[in-house]
PDB file of C-alpha atoms in Angstrom:
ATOM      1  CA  UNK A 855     -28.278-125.637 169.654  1.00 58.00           C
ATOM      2  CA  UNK A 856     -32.090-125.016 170.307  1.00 67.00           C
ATOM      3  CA  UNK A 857     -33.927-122.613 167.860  1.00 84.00           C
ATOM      4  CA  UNK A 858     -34.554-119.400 169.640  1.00 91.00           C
ATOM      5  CA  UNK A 859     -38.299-118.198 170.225  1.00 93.00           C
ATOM      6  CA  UNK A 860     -39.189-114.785 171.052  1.00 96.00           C
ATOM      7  CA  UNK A 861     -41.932-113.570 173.662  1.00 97.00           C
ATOM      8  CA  UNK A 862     -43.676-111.103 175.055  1.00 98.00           C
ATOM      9  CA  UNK A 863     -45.512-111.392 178.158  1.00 98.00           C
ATOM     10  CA  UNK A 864     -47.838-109.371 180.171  1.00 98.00           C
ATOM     11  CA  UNK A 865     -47.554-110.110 184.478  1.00 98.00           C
ATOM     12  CA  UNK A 866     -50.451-108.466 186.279  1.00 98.00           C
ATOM     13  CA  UNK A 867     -50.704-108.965 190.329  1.00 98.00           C
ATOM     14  CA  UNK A 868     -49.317-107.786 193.483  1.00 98.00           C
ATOM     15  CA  UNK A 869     -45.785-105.901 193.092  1.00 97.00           C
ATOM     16  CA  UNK A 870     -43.908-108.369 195.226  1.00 97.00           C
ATOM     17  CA  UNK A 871     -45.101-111.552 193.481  1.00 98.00           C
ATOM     18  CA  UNK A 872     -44.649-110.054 190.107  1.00 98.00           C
ATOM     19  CA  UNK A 873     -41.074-109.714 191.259  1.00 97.00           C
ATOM     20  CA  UNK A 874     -40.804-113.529 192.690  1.00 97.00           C
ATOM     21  CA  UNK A 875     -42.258-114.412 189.140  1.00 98.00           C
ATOM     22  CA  UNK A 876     -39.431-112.519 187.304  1.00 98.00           C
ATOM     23  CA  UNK A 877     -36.782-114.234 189.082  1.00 97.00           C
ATOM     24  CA  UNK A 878     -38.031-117.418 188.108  1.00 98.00           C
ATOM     25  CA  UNK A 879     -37.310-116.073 184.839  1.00 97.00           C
ATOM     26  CA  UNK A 880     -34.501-114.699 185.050  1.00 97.00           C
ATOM     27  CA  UNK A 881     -31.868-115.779 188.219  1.00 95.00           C
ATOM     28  CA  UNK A 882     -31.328-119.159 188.045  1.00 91.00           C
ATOM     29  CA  UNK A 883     -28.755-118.900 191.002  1.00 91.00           C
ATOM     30  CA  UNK A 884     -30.968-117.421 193.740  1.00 93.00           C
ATOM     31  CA  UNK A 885     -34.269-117.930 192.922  1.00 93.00           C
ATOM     32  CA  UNK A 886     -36.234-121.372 194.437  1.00 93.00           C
ATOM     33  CA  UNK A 887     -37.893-121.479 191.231  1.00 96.00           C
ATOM     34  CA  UNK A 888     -36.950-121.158 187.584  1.00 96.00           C
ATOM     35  CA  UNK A 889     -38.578-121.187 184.170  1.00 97.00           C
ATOM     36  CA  UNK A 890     -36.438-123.750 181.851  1.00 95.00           C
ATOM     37  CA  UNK A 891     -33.716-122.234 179.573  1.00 95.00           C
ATOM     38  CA  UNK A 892     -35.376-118.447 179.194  1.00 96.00           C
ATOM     39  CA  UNK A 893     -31.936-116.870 177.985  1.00 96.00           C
ATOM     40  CA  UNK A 894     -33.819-113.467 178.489  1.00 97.00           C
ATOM     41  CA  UNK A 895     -36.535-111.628 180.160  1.00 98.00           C
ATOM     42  CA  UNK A 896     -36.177-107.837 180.253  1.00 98.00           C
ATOM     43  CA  UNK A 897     -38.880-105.547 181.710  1.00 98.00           C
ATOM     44  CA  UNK A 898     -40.101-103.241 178.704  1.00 97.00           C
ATOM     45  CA  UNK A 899     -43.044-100.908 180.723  1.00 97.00           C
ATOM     46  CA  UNK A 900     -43.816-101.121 184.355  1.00 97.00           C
ATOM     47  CA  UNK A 901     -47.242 -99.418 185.639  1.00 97.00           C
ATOM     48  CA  UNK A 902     -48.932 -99.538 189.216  1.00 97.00           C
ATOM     49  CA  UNK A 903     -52.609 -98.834 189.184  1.00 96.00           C
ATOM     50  CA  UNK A 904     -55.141 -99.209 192.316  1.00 95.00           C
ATOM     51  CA  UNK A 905     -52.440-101.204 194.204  1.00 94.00           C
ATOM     52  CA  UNK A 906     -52.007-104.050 191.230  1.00 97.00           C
ATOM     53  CA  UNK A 907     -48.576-103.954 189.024  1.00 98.00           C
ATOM     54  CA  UNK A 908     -48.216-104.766 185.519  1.00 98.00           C
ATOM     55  CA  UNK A 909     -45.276-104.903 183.688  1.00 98.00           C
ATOM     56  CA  UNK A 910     -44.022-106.280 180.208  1.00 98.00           C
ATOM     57  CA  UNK A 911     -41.381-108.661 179.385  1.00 98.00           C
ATOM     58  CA  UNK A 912     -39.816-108.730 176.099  1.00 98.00           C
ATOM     59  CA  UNK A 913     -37.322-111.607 175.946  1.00 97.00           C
ATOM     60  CA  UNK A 914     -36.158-115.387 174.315  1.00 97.00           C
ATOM     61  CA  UNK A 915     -36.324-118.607 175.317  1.00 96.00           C
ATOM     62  CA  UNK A 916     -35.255-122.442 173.868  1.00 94.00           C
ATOM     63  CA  UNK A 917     -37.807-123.749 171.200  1.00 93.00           C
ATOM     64  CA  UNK A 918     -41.190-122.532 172.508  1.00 96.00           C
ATOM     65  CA  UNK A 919     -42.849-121.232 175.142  1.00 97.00           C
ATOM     66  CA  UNK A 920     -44.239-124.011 175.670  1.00 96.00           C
ATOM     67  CA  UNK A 921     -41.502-126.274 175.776  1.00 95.00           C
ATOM     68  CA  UNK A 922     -39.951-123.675 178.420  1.00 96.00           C
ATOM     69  CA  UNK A 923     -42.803-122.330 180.478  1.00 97.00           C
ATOM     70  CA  UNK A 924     -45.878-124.894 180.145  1.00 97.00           C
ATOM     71  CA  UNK A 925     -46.637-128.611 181.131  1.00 95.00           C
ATOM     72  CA  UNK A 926     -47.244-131.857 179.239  1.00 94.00           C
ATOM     73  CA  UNK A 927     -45.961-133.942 176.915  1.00 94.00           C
ATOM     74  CA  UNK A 928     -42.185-132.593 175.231  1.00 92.00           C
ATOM     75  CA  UNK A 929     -42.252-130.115 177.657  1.00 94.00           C
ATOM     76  CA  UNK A 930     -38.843-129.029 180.146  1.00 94.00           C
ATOM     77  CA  UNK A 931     -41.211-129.164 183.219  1.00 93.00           C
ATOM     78  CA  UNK A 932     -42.800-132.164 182.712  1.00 90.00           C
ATOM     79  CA  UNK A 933     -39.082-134.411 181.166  1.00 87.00           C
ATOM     80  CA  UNK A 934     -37.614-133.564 184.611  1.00 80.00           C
ATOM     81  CA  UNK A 935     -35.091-131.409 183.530  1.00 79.00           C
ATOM     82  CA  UNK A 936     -34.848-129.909 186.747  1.00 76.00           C
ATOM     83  CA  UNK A 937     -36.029-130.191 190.422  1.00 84.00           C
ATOM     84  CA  UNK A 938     -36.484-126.417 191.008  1.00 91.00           C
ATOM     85  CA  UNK A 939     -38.414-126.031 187.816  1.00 95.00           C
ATOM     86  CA  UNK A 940     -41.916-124.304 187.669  1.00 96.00           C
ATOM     87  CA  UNK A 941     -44.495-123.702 184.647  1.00 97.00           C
ATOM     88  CA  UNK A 942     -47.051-121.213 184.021  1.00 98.00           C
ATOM     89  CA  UNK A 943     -49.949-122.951 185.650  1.00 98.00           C
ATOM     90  CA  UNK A 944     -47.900-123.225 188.955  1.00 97.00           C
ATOM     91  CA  UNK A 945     -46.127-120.185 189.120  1.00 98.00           C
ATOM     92  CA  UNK A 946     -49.785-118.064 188.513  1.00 98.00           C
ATOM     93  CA  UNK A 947     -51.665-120.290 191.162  1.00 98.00           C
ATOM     94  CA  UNK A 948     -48.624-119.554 193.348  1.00 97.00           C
ATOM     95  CA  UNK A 949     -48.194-115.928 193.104  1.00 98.00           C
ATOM     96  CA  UNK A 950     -51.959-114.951 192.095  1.00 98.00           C
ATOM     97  CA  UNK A 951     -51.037-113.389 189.275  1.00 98.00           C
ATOM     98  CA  UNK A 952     -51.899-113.151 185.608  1.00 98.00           C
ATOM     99  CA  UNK A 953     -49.548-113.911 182.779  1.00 98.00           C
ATOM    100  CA  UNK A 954     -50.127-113.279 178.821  1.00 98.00           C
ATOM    101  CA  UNK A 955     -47.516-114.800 176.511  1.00 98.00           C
ATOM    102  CA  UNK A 956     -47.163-114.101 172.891  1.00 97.00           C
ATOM    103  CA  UNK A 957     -44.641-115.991 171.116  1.00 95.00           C
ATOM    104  CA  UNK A 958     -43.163-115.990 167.442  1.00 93.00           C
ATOM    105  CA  UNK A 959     -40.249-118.764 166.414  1.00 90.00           C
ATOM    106  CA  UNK A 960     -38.947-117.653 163.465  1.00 84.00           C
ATOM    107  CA  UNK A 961     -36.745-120.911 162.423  1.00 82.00           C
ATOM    108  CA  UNK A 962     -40.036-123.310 162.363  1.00 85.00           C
ATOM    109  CA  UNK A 963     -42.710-120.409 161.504  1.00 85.00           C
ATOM    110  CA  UNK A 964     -44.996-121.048 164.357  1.00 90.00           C
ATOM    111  CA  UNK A 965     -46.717-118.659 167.039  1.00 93.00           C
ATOM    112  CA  UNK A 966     -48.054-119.271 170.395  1.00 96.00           C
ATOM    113  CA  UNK A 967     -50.143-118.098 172.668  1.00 97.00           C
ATOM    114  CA  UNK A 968     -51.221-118.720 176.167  1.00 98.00           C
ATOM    115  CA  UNK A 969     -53.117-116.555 179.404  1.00 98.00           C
ATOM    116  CA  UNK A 970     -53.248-117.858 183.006  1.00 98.00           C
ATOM    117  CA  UNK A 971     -54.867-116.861 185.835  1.00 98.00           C
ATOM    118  CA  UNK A 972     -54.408-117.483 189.281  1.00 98.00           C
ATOM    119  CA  UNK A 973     -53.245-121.485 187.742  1.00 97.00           C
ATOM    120  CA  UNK A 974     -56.171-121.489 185.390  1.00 97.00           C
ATOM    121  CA  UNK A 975     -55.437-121.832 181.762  1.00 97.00           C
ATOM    122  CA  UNK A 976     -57.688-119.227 179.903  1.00 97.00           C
ATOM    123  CA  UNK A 977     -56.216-119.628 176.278  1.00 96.00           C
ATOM    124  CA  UNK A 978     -53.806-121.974 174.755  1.00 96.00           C
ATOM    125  CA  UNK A 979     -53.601-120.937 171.052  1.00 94.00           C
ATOM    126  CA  UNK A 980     -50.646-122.131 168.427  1.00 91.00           C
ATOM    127  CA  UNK A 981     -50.246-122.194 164.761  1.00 87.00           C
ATOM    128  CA  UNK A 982     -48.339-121.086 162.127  1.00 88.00           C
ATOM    129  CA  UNK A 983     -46.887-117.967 160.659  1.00 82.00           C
ATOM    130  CA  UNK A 984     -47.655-116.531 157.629  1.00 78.00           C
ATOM    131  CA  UNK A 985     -45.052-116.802 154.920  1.00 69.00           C
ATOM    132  CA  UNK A 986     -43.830-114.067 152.906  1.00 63.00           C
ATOM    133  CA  UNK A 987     -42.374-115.775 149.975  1.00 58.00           C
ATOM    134  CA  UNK A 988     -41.363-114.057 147.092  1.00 56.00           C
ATOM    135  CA  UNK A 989     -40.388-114.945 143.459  1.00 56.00           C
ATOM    136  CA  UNK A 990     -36.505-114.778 143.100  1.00 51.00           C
ATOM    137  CA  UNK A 991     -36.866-114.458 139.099  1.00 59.00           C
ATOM    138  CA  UNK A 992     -38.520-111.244 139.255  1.00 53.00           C
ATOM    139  CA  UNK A 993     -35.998-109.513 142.436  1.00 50.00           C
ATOM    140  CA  UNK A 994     -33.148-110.118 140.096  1.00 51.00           C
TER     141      UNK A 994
END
């Protein structure tokens, strides 16, 4: 069983293609696309200003974000794990859109962060979380 890691994204573009972009998270019956094992991706906020859409999606996926959303080595995308599937870089250059990901796994204390643009990656950040260790002695 894969560790869970927990996102947040940002998806700014035109309203139809933000929708195409959530399917590929989200309906891996229907949609001609997918993301690899996201188990969720719920839309926190929605907003519509000057004809461009941005919503936020709060969700979980397998490992990391970039094991499940991103390309290269280790990755879902790029180990053929499936014909349909799609990464960041392609779905952004597809759709024209812009996608922020923030990302905390818990289980192997490391964060993540990554921003595309129209298939252009703008930041690709990692590294680890801080640890709030405390001496058991003195809780007792």
């Amino acid at each position: 069983m894969a560790n869970c890691c927990d996102f947040e994204m940002v998806v700014r573009g035109k309203s139809e293609n933000v929708d195409i972009f959530h399917k590929y998270l989200t309906d891996y019956e229907n949609s001609p696309k997918n993301f690899a094992r996201i188990f969720s991706a719920e839309i926190v906020s929605d907003s519509v200003s000057e004809g461009i859409r941005t919503v936020r999606i709060s969700g979980d996926c397998a490992w990391s974000v970039y094991s499940c959303m991103c390309e290269g080595k280790h990755t879902y995308y790029s180990d053929g794990y499936g014909e349909r599937l799609t990464c960041l870089r392609e779905a952004t250059k597809e759709l024209n859109l812009e996608a922020e990901v923030r990302s905390t796994e818990q289980g192997l204390n490391f964060w993540e962060h990554y921003r595309y643009k129209d298939g252009e990656c703008l930041c690709d950040e990692e590294g680890e979380l801080p640890c709030d260790c405390f001496d058991m002695e003195s809780a007792a």
